[in-house]
mmCIF file of C-alpha atoms and ligand atoms in Angstrom:
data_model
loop_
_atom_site.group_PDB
_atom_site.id
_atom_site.type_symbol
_atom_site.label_atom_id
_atom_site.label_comp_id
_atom_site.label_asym_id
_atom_site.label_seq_id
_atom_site.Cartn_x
_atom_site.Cartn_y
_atom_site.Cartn_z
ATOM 1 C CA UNK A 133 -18.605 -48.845 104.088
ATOM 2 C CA UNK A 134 -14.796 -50.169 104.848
ATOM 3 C CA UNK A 135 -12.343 -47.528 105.076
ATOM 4 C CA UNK A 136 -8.745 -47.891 105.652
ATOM 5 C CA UNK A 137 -6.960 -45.241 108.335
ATOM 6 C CA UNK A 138 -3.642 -45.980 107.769
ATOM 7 C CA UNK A 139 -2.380 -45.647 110.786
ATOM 8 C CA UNK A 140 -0.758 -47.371 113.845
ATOM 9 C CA UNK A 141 -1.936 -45.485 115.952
ATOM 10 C CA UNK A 142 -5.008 -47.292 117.672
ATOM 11 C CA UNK A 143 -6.537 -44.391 119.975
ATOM 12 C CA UNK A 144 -6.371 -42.011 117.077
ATOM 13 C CA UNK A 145 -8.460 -45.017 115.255
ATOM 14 C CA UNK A 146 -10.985 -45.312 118.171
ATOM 15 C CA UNK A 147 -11.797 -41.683 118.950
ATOM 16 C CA UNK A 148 -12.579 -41.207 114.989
ATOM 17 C CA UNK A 149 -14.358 -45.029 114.642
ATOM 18 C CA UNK A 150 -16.505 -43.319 117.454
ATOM 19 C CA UNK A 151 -17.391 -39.983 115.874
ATOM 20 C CA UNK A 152 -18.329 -42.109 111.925
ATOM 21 C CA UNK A 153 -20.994 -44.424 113.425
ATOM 22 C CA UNK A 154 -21.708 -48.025 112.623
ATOM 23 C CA UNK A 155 -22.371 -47.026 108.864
ATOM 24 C CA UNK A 156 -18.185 -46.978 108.268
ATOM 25 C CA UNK A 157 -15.640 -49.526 109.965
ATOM 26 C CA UNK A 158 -12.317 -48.540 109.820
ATOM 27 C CA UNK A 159 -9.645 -50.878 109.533
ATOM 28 C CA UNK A 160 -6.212 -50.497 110.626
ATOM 29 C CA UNK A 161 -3.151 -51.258 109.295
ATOM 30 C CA UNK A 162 -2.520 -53.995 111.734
ATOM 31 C CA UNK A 163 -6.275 -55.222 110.918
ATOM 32 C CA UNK A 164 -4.545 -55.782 106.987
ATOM 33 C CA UNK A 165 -1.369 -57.369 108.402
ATOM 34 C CA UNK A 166 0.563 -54.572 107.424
ATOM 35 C CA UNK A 167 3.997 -54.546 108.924
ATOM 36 C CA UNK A 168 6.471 -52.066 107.043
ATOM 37 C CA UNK A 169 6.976 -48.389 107.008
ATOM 38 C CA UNK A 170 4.952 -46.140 104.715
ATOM 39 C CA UNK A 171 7.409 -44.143 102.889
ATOM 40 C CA UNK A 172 7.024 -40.233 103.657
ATOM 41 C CA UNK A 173 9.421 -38.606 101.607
ATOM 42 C CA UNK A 174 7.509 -35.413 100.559
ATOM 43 C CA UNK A 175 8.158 -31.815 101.140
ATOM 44 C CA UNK A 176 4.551 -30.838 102.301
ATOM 45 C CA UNK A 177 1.538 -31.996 104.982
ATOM 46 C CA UNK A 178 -0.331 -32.719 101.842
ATOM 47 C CA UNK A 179 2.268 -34.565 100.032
ATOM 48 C CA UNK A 180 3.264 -36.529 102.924
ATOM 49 C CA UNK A 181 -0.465 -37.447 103.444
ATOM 50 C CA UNK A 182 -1.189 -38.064 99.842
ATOM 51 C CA UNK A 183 1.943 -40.201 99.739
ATOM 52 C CA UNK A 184 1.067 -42.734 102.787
ATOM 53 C CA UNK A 185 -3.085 -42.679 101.168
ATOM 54 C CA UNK A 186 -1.950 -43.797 98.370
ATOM 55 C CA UNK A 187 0.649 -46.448 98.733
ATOM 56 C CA UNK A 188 -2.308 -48.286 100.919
ATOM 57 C CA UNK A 189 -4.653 -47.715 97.916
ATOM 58 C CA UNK A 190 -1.767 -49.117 95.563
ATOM 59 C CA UNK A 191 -1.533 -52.339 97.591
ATOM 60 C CA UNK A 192 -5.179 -52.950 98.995
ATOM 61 C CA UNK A 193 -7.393 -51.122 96.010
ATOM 62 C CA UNK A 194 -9.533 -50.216 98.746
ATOM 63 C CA UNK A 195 -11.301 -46.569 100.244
ATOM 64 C CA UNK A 196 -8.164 -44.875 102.263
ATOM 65 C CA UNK A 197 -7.243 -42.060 104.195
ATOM 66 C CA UNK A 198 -3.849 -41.051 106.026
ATOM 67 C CA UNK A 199 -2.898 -37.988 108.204
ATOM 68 C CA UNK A 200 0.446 -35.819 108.491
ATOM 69 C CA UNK A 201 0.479 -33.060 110.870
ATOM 70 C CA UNK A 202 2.811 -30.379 111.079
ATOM 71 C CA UNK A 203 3.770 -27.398 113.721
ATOM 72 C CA UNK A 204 4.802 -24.100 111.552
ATOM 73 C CA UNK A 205 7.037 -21.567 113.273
ATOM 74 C CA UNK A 206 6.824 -17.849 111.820
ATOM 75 C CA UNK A 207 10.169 -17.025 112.785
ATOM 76 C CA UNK A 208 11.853 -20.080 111.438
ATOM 77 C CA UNK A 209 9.907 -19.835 108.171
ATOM 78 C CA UNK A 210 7.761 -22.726 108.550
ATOM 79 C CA UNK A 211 10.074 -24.925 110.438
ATOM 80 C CA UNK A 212 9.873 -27.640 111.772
ATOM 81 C CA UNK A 213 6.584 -28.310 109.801
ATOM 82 C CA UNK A 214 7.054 -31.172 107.836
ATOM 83 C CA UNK A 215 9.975 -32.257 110.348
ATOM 84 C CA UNK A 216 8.051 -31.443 112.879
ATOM 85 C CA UNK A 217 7.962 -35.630 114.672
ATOM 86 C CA UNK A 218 11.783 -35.649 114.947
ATOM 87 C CA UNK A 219 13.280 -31.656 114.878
ATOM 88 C CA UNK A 220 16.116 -32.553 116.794
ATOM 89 C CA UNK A 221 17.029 -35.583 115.156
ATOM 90 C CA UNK A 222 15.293 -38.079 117.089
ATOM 91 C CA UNK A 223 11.727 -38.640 117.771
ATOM 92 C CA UNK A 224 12.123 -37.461 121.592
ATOM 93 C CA UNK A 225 9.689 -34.780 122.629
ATOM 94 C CA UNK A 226 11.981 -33.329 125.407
ATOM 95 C CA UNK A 227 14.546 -32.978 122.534
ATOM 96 C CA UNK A 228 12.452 -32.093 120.058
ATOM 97 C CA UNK A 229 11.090 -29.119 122.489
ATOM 98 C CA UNK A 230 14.564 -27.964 123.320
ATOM 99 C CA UNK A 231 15.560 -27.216 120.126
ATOM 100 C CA UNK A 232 12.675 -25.113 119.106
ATOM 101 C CA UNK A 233 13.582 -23.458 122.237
ATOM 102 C CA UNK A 234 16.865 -23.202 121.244
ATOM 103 C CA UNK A 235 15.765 -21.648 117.834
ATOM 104 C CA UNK A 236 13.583 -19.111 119.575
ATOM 105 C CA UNK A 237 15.423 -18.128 121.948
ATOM 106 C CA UNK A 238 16.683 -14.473 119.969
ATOM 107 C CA UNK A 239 13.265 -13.965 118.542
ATOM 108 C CA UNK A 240 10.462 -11.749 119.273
ATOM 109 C CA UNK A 241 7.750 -13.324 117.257
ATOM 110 C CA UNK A 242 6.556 -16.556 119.143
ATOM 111 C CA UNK A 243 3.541 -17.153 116.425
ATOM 112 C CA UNK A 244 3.174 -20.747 115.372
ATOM 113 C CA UNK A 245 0.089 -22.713 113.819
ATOM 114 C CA UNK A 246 -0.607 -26.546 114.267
ATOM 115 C CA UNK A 247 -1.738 -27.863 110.718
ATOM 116 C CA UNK A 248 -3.757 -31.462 109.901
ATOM 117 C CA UNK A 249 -3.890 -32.360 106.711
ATOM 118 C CA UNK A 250 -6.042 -35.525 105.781
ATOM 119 C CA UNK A 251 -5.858 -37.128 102.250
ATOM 120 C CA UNK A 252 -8.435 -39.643 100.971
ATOM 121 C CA UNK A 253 -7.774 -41.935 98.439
ATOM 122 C CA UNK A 254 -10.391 -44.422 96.660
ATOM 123 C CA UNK A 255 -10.823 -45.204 92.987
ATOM 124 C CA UNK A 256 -12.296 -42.566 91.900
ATOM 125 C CA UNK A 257 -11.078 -39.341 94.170
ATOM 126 C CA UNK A 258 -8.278 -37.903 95.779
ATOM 127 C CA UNK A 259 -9.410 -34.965 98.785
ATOM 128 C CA UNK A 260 -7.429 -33.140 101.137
ATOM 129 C CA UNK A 261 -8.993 -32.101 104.154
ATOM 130 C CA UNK A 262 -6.970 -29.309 106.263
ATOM 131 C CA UNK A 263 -7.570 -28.585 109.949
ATOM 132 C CA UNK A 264 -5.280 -25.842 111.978
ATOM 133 C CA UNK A 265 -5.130 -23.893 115.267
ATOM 134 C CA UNK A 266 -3.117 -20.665 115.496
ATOM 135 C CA UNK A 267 -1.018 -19.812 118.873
ATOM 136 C CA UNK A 268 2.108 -19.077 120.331
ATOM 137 C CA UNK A 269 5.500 -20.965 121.603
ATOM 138 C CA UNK A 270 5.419 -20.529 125.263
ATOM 139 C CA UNK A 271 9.318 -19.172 126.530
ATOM 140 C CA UNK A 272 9.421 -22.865 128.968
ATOM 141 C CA UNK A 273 7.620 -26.044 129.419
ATOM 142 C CA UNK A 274 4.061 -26.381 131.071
ATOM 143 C CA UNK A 275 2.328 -29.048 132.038
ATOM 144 C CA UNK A 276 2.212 -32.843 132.108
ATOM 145 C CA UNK A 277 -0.958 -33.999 129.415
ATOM 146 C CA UNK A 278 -1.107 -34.578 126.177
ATOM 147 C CA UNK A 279 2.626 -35.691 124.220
ATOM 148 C CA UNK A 280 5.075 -34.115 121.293
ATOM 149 C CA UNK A 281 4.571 -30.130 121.473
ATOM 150 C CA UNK A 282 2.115 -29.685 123.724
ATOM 151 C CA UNK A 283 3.889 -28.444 126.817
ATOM 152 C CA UNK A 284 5.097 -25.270 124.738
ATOM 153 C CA UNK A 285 2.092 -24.808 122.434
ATOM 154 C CA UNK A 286 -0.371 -21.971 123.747
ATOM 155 C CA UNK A 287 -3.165 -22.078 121.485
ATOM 156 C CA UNK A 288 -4.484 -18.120 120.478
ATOM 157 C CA UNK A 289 -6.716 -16.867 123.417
ATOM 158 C CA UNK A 290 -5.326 -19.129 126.101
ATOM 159 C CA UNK A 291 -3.331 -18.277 128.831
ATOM 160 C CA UNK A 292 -2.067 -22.452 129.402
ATOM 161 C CA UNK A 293 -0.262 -24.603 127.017
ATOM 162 C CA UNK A 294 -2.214 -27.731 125.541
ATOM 163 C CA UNK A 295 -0.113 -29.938 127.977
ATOM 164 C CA UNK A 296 -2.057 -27.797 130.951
ATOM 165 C CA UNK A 297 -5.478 -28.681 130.051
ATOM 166 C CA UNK A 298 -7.130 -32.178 130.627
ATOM 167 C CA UNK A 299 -7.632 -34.687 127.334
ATOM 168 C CA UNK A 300 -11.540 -33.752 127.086
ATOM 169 C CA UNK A 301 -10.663 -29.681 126.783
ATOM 170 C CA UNK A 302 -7.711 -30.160 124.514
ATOM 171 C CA UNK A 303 -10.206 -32.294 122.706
ATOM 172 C CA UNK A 304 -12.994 -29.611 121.581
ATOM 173 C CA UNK A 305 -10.898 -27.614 119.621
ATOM 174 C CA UNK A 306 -7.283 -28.065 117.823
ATOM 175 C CA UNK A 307 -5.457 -28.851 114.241
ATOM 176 C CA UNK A 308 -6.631 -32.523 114.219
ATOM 177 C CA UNK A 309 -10.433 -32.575 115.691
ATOM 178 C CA UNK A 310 -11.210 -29.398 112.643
ATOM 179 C CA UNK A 311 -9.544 -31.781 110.323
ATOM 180 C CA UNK A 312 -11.040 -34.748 111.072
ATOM 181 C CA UNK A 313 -14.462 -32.899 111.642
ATOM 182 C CA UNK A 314 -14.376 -31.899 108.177
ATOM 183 C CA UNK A 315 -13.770 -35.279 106.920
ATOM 184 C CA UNK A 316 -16.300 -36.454 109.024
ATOM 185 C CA UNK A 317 -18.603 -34.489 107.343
ATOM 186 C CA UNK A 318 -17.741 -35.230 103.997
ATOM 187 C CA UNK A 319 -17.537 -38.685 104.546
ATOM 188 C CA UNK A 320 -21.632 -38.736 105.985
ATOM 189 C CA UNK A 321 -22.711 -35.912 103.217
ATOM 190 C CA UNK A 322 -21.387 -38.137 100.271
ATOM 191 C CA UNK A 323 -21.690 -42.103 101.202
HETATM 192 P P1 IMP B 256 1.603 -37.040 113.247
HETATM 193 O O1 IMP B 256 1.637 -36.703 111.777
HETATM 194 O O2 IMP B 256 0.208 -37.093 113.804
HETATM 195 O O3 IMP B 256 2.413 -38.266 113.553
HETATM 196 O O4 IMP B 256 2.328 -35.837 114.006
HETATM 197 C C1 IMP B 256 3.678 -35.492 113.739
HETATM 198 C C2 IMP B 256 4.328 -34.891 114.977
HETATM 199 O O5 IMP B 256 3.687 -33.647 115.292
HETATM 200 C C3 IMP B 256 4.191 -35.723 116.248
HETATM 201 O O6 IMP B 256 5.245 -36.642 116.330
HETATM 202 C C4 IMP B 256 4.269 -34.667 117.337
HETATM 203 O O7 IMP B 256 5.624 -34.343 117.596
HETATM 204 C C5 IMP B 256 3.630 -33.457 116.682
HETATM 205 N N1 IMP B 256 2.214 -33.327 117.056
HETATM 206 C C6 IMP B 256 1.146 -33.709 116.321
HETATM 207 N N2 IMP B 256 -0.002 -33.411 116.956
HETATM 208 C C7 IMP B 256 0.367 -32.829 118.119
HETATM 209 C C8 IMP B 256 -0.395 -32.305 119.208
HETATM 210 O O8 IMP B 256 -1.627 -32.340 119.258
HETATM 211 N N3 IMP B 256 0.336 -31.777 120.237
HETATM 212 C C9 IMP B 256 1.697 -31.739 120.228
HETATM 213 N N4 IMP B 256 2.435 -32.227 119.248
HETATM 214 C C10 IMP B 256 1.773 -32.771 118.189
#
């Protein structure tokens, strides 16, 4: 089976091209030629997702799916969450860190959850698929992996922010790999 990931994002491609198997190819959006932006004017994870799934579907007719993620902030009622890939106003992740920072800085409660949302799109279904991890924003910056949040994101039960640990632990368990693990799933249960 073909399925579209529309994305540009060709690591994020490989690592889930690798989990599927040979029985789906994914195809990216540079595979179709596609060159413009995806509009992502929605509210929500799921709308956002559910928007970028099907505008693909509306120009290709073909099997899609699309992710948004989001980092919610219980202090800051949800914030940045759908924001969340340029807070400050620019897609820089030292900015982008600074201001949450910035926002925390007279608050007690740290608490913060990572959310994946996944929406597939063919002819005949729409799904979401939902993935999150539950932590903490860290007071500073730690550590030199991963990108975006991750030097201020402690996940729950871990004493080192997702930029201290190496790509492999990161890896086992956060918002994306439950999201896409559920997918997964779905995707070998049903075709
Ligand atoms: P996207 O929907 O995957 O593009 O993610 C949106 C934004 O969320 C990114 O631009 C990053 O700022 C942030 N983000 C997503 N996943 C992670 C992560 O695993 N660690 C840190 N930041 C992340």
């Amino acid at each position: 089976m073909r399925i579209i990931f529309a994305t540009n994002n060709a690591n994020k491609l490989a690592e889930i091209q690798h989990e599927l198997g040979d029985d789906f190819e994914l195809v990216s959006l540079s595979d179709l030629g596609f060159k413009g932006d995806i509009p992502e004017t929605g509210r929500t994870l799921e709308a956002n997702a559910l928007q970028k799934a099907n505008y693909i579907f509306d120009r290709y007719r073909a099997p899609v799916f699309a992710d948004d993620t989001g980092l919610e902030v219980s202090a800051l009622d949800g914030e940045p969450g759908v924001d969340t890939a340029h807070y400050s106003g620019s897609r820089d992740a030292d900015a982008n860190i600074k201001k949450l920072l910035g926002e925390l800085r007279i608050k007690d409660n740290r608490s913060a959850v990572f959310k994946t949302i996944i929406a597939f799109v063919t002819e005949n279904e729409k799904k979401l698929f939902a993935g999150e991890i539950r932590g903490h924003i860290a007071e500073s910056k730690s550590g030199e992996q991963g990108f975006g949040y991750d030097p201020v994101f402690m996940p729950e039960g871990e004493s080192r922010t997702f930029a201290e640990m190496s790509v492999e632990e990161k890896g086992k368990e956060n918002h994306r790999v439950r999201a896409f693990r559920k997918f997964i799933e779905f995707l070998k249960g049903s075709y």
